[in-house]
Coordinates of C-alpha atoms and ligand atoms in Angstrom, one line a residue:
X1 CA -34.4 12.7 -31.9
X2 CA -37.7 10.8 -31.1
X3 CA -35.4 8.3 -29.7
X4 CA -34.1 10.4 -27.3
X5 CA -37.6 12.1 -26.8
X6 CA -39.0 8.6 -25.9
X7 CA -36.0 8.0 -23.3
X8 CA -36.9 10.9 -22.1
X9 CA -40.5 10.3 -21.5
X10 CA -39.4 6.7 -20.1
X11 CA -37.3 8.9 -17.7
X12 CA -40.1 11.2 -16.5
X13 CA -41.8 8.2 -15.3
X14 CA -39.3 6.5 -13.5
X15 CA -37.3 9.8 -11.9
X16 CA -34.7 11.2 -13.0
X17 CA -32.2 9.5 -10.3
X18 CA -32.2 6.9 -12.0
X19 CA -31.4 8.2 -15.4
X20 CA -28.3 10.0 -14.2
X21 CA -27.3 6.2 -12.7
X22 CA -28.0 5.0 -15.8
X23 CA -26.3 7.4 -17.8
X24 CA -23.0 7.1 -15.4
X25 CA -22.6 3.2 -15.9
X26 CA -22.7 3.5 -19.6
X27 CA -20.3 6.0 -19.1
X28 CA -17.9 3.8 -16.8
X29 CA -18.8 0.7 -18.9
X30 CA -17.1 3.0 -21.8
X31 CA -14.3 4.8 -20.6
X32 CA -11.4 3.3 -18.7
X33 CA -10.1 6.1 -16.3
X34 CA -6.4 7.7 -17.7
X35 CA -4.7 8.4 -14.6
X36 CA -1.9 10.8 -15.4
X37 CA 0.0 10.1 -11.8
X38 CA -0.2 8.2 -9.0
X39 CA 0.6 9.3 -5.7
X40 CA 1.5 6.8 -3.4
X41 CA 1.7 6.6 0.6
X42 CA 2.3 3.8 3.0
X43 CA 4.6 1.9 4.6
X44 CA 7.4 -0.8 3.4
X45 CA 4.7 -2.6 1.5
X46 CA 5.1 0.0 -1.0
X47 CA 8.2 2.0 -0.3
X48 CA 9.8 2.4 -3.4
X49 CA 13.5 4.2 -1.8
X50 CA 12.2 6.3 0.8
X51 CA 13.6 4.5 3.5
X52 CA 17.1 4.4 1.5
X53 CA 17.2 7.5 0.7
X54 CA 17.3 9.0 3.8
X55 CA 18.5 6.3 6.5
X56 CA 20.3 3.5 4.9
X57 CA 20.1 1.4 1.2
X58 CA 18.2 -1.8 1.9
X59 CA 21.3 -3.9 1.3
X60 CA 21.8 -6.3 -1.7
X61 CA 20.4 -9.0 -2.3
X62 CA 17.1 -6.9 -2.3
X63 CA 16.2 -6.1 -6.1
X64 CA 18.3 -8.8 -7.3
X65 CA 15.8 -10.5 -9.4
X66 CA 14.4 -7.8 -11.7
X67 CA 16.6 -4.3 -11.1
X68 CA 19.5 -6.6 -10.2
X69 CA 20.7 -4.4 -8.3
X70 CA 19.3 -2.7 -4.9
X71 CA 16.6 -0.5 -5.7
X72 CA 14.9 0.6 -2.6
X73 CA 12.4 -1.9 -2.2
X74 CA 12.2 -4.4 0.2
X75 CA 11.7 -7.1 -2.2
X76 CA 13.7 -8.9 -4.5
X77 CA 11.6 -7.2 -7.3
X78 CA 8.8 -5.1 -8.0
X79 CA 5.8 -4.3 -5.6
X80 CA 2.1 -4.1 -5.9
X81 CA 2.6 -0.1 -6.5
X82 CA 4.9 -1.2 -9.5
X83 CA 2.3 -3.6 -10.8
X84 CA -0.2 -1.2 -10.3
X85 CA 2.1 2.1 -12.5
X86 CA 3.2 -0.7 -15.1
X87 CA -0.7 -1.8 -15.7
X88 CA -2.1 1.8 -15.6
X89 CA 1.1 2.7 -18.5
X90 CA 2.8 4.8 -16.1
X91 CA 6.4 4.9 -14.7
X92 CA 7.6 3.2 -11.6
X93 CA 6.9 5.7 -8.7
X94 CA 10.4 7.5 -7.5
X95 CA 10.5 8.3 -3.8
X96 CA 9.6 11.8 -2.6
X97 CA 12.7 11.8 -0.8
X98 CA 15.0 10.5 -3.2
X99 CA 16.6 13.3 -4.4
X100 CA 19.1 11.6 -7.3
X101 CA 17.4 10.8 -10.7
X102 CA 14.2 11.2 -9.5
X103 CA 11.5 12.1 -12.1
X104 CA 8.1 12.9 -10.3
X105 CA 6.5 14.0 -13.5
X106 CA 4.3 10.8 -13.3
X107 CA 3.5 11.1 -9.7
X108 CA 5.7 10.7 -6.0
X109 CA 6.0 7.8 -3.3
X110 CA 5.4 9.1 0.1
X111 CA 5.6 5.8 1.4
X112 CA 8.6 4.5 3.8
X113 CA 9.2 1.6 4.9
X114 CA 8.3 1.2 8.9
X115 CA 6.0 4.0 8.1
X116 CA 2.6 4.3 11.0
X117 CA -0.7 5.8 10.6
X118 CA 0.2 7.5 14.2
X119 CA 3.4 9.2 14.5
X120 CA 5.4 6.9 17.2
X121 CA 7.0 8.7 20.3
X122 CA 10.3 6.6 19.5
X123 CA 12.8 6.7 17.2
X124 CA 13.9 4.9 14.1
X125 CA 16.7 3.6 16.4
X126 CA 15.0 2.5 19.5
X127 CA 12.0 0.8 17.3
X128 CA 12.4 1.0 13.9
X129 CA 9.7 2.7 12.9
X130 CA 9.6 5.4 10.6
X131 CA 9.4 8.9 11.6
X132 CA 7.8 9.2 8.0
X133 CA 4.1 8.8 9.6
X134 CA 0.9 9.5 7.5
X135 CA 0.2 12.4 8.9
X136 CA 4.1 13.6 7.5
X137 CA 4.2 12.0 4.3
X138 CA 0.8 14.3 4.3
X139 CA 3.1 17.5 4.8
X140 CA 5.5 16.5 2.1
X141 CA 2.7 15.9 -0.5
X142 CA 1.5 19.4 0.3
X143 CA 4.7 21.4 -0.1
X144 CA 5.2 19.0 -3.1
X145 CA 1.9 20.2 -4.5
X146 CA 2.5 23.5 -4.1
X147 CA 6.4 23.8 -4.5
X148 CA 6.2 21.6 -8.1
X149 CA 4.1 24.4 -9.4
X150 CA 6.1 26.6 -9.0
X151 CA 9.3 25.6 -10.2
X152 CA 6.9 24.5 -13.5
X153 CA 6.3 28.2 -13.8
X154 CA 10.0 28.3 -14.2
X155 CA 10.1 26.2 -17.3
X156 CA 12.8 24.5 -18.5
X157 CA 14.2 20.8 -17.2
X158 CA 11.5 21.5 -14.5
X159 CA 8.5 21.1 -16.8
X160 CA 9.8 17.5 -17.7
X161 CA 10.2 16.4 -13.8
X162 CA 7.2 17.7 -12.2
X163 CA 3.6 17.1 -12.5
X164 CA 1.0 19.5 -14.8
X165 CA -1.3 21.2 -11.8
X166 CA -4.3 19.3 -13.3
X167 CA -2.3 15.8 -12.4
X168 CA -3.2 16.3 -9.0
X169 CA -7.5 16.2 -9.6
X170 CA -7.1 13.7 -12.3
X171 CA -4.4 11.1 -10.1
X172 CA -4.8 8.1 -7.9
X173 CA -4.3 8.2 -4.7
X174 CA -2.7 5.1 -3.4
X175 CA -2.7 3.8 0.1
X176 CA -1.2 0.7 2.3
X177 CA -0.8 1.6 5.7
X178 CA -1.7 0.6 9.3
X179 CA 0.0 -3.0 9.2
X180 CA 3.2 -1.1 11.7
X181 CA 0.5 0.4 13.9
X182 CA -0.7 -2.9 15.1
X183 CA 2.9 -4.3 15.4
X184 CA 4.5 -1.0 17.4
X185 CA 1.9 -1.6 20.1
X186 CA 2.9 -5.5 20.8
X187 CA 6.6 -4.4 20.3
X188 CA 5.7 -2.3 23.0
X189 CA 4.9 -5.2 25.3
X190 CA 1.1 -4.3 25.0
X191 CA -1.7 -6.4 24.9
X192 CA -4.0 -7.3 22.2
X193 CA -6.8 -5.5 23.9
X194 CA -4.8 -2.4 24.2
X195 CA -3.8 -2.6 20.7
X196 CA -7.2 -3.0 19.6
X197 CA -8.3 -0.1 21.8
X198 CA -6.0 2.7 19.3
X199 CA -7.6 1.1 16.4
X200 CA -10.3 3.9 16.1
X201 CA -7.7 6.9 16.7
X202 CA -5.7 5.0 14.0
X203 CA -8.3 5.4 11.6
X204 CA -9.7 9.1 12.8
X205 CA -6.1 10.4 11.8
X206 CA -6.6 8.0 8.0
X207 CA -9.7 9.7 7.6
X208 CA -8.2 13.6 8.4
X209 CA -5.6 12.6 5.8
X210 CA -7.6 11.4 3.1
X211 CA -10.2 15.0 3.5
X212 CA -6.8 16.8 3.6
X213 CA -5.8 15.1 0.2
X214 CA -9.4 16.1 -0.7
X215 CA -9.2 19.6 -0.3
X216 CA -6.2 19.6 -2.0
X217 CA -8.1 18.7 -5.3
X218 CA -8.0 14.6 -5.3
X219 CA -10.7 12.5 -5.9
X220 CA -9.6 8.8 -6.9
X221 CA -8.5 6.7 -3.7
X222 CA -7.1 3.5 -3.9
X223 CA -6.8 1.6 -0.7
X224 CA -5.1 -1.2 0.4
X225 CA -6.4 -3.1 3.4
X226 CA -4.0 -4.3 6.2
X227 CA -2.3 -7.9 5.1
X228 CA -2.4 -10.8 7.6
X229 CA 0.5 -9.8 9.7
X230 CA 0.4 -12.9 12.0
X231 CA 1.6 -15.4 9.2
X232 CA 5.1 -13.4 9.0
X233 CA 8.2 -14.3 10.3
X234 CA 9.1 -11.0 12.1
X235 CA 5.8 -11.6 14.2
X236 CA 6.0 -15.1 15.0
X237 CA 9.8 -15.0 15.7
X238 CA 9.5 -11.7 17.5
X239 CA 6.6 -12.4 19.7
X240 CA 5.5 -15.3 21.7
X241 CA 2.9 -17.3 20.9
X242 CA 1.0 -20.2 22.3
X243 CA 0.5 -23.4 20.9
X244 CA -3.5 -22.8 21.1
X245 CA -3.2 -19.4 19.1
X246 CA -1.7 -20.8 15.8
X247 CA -4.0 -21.7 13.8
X248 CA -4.0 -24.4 10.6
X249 CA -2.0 -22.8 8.0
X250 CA 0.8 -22.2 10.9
X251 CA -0.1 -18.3 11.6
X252 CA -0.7 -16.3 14.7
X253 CA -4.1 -16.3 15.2
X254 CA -4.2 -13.1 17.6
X255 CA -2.1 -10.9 14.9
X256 CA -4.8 -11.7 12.2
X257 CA -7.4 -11.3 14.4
X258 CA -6.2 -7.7 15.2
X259 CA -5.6 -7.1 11.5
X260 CA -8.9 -8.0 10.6
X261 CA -10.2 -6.5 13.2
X262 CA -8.3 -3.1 12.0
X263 CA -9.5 -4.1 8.5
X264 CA -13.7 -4.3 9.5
X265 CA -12.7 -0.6 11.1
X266 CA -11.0 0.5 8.0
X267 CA -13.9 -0.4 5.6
X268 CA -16.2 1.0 8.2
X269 CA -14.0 4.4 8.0
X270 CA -14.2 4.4 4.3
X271 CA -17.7 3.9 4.0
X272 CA -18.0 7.4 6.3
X273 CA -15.8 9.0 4.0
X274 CA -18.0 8.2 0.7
X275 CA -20.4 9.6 2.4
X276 CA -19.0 12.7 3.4
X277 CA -16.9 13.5 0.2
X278 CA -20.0 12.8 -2.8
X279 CA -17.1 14.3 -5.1
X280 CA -14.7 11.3 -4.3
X281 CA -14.4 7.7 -5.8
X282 CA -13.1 5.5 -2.7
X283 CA -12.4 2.0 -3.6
X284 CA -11.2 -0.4 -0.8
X285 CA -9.3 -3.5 -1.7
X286 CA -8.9 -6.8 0.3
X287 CA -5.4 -7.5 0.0
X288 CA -5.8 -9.3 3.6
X289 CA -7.9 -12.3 1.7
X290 CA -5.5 -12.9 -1.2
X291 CA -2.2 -12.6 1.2
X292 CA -4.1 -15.4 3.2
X293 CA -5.1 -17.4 0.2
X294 CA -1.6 -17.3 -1.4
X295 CA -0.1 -18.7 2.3
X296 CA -2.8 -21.1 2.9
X297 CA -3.0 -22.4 -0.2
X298 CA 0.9 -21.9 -1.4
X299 CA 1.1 -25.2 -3.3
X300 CA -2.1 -25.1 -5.2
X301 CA -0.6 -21.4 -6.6
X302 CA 2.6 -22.8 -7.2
X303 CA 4.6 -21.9 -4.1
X304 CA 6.2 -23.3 -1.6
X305 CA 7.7 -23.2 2.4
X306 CA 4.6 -20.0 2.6
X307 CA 6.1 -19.4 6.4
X308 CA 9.6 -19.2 5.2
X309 CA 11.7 -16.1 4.8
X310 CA 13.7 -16.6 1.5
X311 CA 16.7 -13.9 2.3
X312 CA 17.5 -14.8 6.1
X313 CA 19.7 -16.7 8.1
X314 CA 18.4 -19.8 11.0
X315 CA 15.5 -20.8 13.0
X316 CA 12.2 -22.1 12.1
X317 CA 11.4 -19.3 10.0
X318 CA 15.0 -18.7 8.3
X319 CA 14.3 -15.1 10.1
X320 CA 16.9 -13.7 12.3
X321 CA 16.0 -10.4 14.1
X322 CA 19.4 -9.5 14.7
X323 CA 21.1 -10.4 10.9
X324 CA 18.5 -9.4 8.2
X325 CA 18.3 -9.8 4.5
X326 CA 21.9 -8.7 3.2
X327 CA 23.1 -8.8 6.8
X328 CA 26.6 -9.7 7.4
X329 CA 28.7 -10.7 10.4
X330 CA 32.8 -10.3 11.4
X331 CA 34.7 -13.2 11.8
X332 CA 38.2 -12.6 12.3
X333 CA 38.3 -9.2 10.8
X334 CA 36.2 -10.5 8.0
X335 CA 33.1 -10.1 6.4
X336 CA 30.7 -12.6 5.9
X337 CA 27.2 -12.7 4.2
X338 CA 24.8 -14.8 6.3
X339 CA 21.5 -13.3 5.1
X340 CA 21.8 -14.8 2.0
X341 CA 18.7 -15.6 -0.4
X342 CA 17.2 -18.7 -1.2
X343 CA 17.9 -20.0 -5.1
X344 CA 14.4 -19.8 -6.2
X345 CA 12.7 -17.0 -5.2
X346 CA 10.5 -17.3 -8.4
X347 CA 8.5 -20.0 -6.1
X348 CA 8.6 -18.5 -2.6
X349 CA 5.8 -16.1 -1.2
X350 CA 7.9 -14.4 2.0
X351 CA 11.2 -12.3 1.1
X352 CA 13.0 -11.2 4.7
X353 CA 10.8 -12.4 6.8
X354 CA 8.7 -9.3 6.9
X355 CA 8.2 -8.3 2.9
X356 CA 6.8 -10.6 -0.2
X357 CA 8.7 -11.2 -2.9
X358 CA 8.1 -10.1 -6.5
X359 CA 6.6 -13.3 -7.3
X360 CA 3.8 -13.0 -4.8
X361 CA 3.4 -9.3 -5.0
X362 CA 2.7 -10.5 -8.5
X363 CA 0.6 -13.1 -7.9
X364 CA -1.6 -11.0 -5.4
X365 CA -1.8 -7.8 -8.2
X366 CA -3.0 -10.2 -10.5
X367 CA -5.9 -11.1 -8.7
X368 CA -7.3 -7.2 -7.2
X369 CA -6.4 -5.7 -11.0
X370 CA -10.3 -6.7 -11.8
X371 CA -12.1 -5.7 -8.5
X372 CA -12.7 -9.3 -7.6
X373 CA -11.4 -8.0 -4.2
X374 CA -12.8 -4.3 -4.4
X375 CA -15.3 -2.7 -2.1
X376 CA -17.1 -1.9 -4.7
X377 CA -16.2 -3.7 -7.1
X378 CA -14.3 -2.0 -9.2
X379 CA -11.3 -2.8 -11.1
X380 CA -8.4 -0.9 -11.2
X381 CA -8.8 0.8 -14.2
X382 CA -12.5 1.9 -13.3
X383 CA -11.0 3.6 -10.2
X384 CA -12.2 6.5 -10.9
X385 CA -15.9 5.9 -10.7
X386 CA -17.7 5.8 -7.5
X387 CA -20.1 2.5 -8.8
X388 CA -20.2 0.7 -11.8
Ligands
NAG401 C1 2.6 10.0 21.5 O1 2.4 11.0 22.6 C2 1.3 11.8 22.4 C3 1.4 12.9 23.5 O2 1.4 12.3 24.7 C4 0.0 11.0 22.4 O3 -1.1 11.9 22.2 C5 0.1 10.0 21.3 O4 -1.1 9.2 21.4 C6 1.3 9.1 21.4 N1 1.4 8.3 20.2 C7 1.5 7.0 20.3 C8 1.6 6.2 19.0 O5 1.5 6.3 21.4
NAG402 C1 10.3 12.0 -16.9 O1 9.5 10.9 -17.3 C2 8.6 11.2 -18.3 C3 7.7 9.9 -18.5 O2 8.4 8.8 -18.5 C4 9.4 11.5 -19.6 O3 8.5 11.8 -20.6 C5 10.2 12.7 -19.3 O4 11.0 13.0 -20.4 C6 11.1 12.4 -18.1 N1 11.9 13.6 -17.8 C7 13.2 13.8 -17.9 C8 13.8 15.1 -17.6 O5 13.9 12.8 -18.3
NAG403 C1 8.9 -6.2 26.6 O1 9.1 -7.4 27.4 C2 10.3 -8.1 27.2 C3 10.2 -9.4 28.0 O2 9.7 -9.2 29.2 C4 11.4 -7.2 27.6 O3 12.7 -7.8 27.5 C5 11.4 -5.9 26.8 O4 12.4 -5.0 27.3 C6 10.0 -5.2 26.9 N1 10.0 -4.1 25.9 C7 9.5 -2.9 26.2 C8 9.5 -1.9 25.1 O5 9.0 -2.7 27.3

């Protein structure tokens, strides 16, 4: 008691802000956060069978070195999201739309791969981009929310499937998205100044999405910043590129310019967003500066060929845009694999051409787990605190 009666005179004299800061990093310096769920939205980079489950399996030999089978990833293994559920002691996410053996009890994937902040005015088909936009994958957590509750009211196999209503204040919200919005403008045939110029509307629908999750009851956000898109096959192959604009490692300057353009934006965005929502713990992570570590640096980590698809068939980049990871072609009324996989995937950062492979998604989990990367900086399992 005249302990406490001495703090508390301490206190008087210094203001009582600072107490309550006080007492909250004691607080975080004690208590990990225990996420019960995680719900998940992005793109590829995290699509976990979304895009399989509702337009086409991503073909073998995706998954074959740890479900060793196809499972909906566009990997060979696990994602950063996997990483992330495994580390916090939780399931592997199932897919919202993945309606065999899926157990959201734990939390739902939104995610889909070819997934855009901005819903795209073309089809799957035509570009091959996602209808799945934010903005959608937004609806579907919302009837999700509501709907699970629900059938939990009904008891039963349904209490074992679906999340307790207090998952949803107590979850992390996960997000990796935007790196499709910069590439469906240059697919387009548009310029880099164009592209740059629907950066801003880009991040005013993020924003509306992360309030809507907000009023919704969710406070812990986890977000991924936009990888360097200009050292992957799809976007050197796909798009020309002058000699000038490559830079040393071997990528596309003007793609990683935009992406780091679209990052400064995105930090800028999330900064607004602490502000306006005191409730909510926002943590931003540079993925961007450990993707272009791994690829600049591939042999110091242990890698090799960093510019190299793995599962592809030809060219400079073993990247075809026409036969894929998986793809196959008919020769004389048979069927032969051409986008086969390399033999040691274990050692190689680039997948398909477009997606990393377990090994690297490893690799770059390992090093934003501890908030080395964070904005602030606060690891993973801290997530829930606004500062440390
Ligand atoms: C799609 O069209 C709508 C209506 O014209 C427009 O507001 C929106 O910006 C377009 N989206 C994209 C990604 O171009
Ligand atoms: C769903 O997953 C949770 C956590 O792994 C488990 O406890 C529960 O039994 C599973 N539900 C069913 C119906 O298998
Ligand atoms: C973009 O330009 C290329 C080359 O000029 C052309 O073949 C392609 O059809 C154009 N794409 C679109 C969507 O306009």
């Amino acid at each position: 008691m005249e302990f406490r009666s001495s703090i508390v005179h301490a206190v008087t004299l210094v203001g009582f802000a600072v107490f309550f800061m006080l007492q909250r990093k004691a607080a975080a310096a004690l208590t990990p956060c225990k996420f019960p769920a995680i719900f998940n939205f992005g793109d590829s980079n995290s699509d976990t069978g979304g895009l399989s489950a509702a337009f086409g399996q991503a073909p073998p030999p995706n998954g074959e070195t740890f479900f060793h089978s196809p499972a909906g990833r566009y990997s060979d293994g696990r994602l950063v999201i996997d990483f992330i559920a495994k580390s916090l002691g939780l399931p592997y996410l199932s897919a919202y739309l993945d309606s065999v053996g899926s157990n959201f009890s734990h939390g739902t994937n939104f995610a889909t791969a070819g997934s855009t902040i901005r819903p795209q005015n073309t089809t799957l088909q035509q570009s091959g981009f996602s209808p799945i936009s934010l903005n959608v994958q937004f609806y579907e957590f919302n009837d999700f929310h509501r709907r699970s509750q629900i059938f939990r009211s009904q008891g039963g196999v349904f209490l074992g499937l679906l999340p307790e209503e207090e998952h949803f204040s107590r979850a992390l919200y996960t997000f990796d998205i935007g790196q499709n919005d910069l590439t469906a403008g240059y697919f387009l045939n548009m310029s880099t100044d164009e592209v740059r110029a629907y950066v801003p509307d880009a991040l005013d629908q993020f924003k509306t999405i992360i309030k809507s999750v907000h009023d919704q009851g969710g406070r812990y956000f986890w977000v991924h910043n936009t990888g360097p898109v200009g050292c992957l096959p799809y976007v050197m192959d796909r798009l020309l590129i002058k000699a000038s604009q490559v830079d040393g490692v071997g990528c596309a300057s003007p793609f990683n310019e935009v992406a780091q353009f679209f990052n400064l934006r995105l930090k800028q965005a999330v900064a607004e967003l602490r502000q306006e929502l005191p409730l909510a713990a926002i943590t931003y992570v540079d993925v961007y500066s450990v993707k272009y570590d791994l690829i600049s640096h591939a042999k110091e980590h242990g890698f090799r060929y960093p510019l190299k698809a793995c599962c592809g068939h030809g060219g400079k980049y073993n990247y075809n845009t026409h036969v894929g990871c998986g793809g196959k072609i008919k020769v004389g009324g048979k069927e032969i694999l051409l986008g086969k996989s390399c033999k040691d995937p274990m050692v190689r950062i680039n997948w398909d051409g477009v997606h990393y492979t377990e090994a690297a998604n490893k690799w770059v989990f390992d090093r934003i787990v501890d908030g080395s990367y964070s904005d602030p900086p606060i690891p993973l399992k801290m997530a829930c605190y606004r500062d440390l």
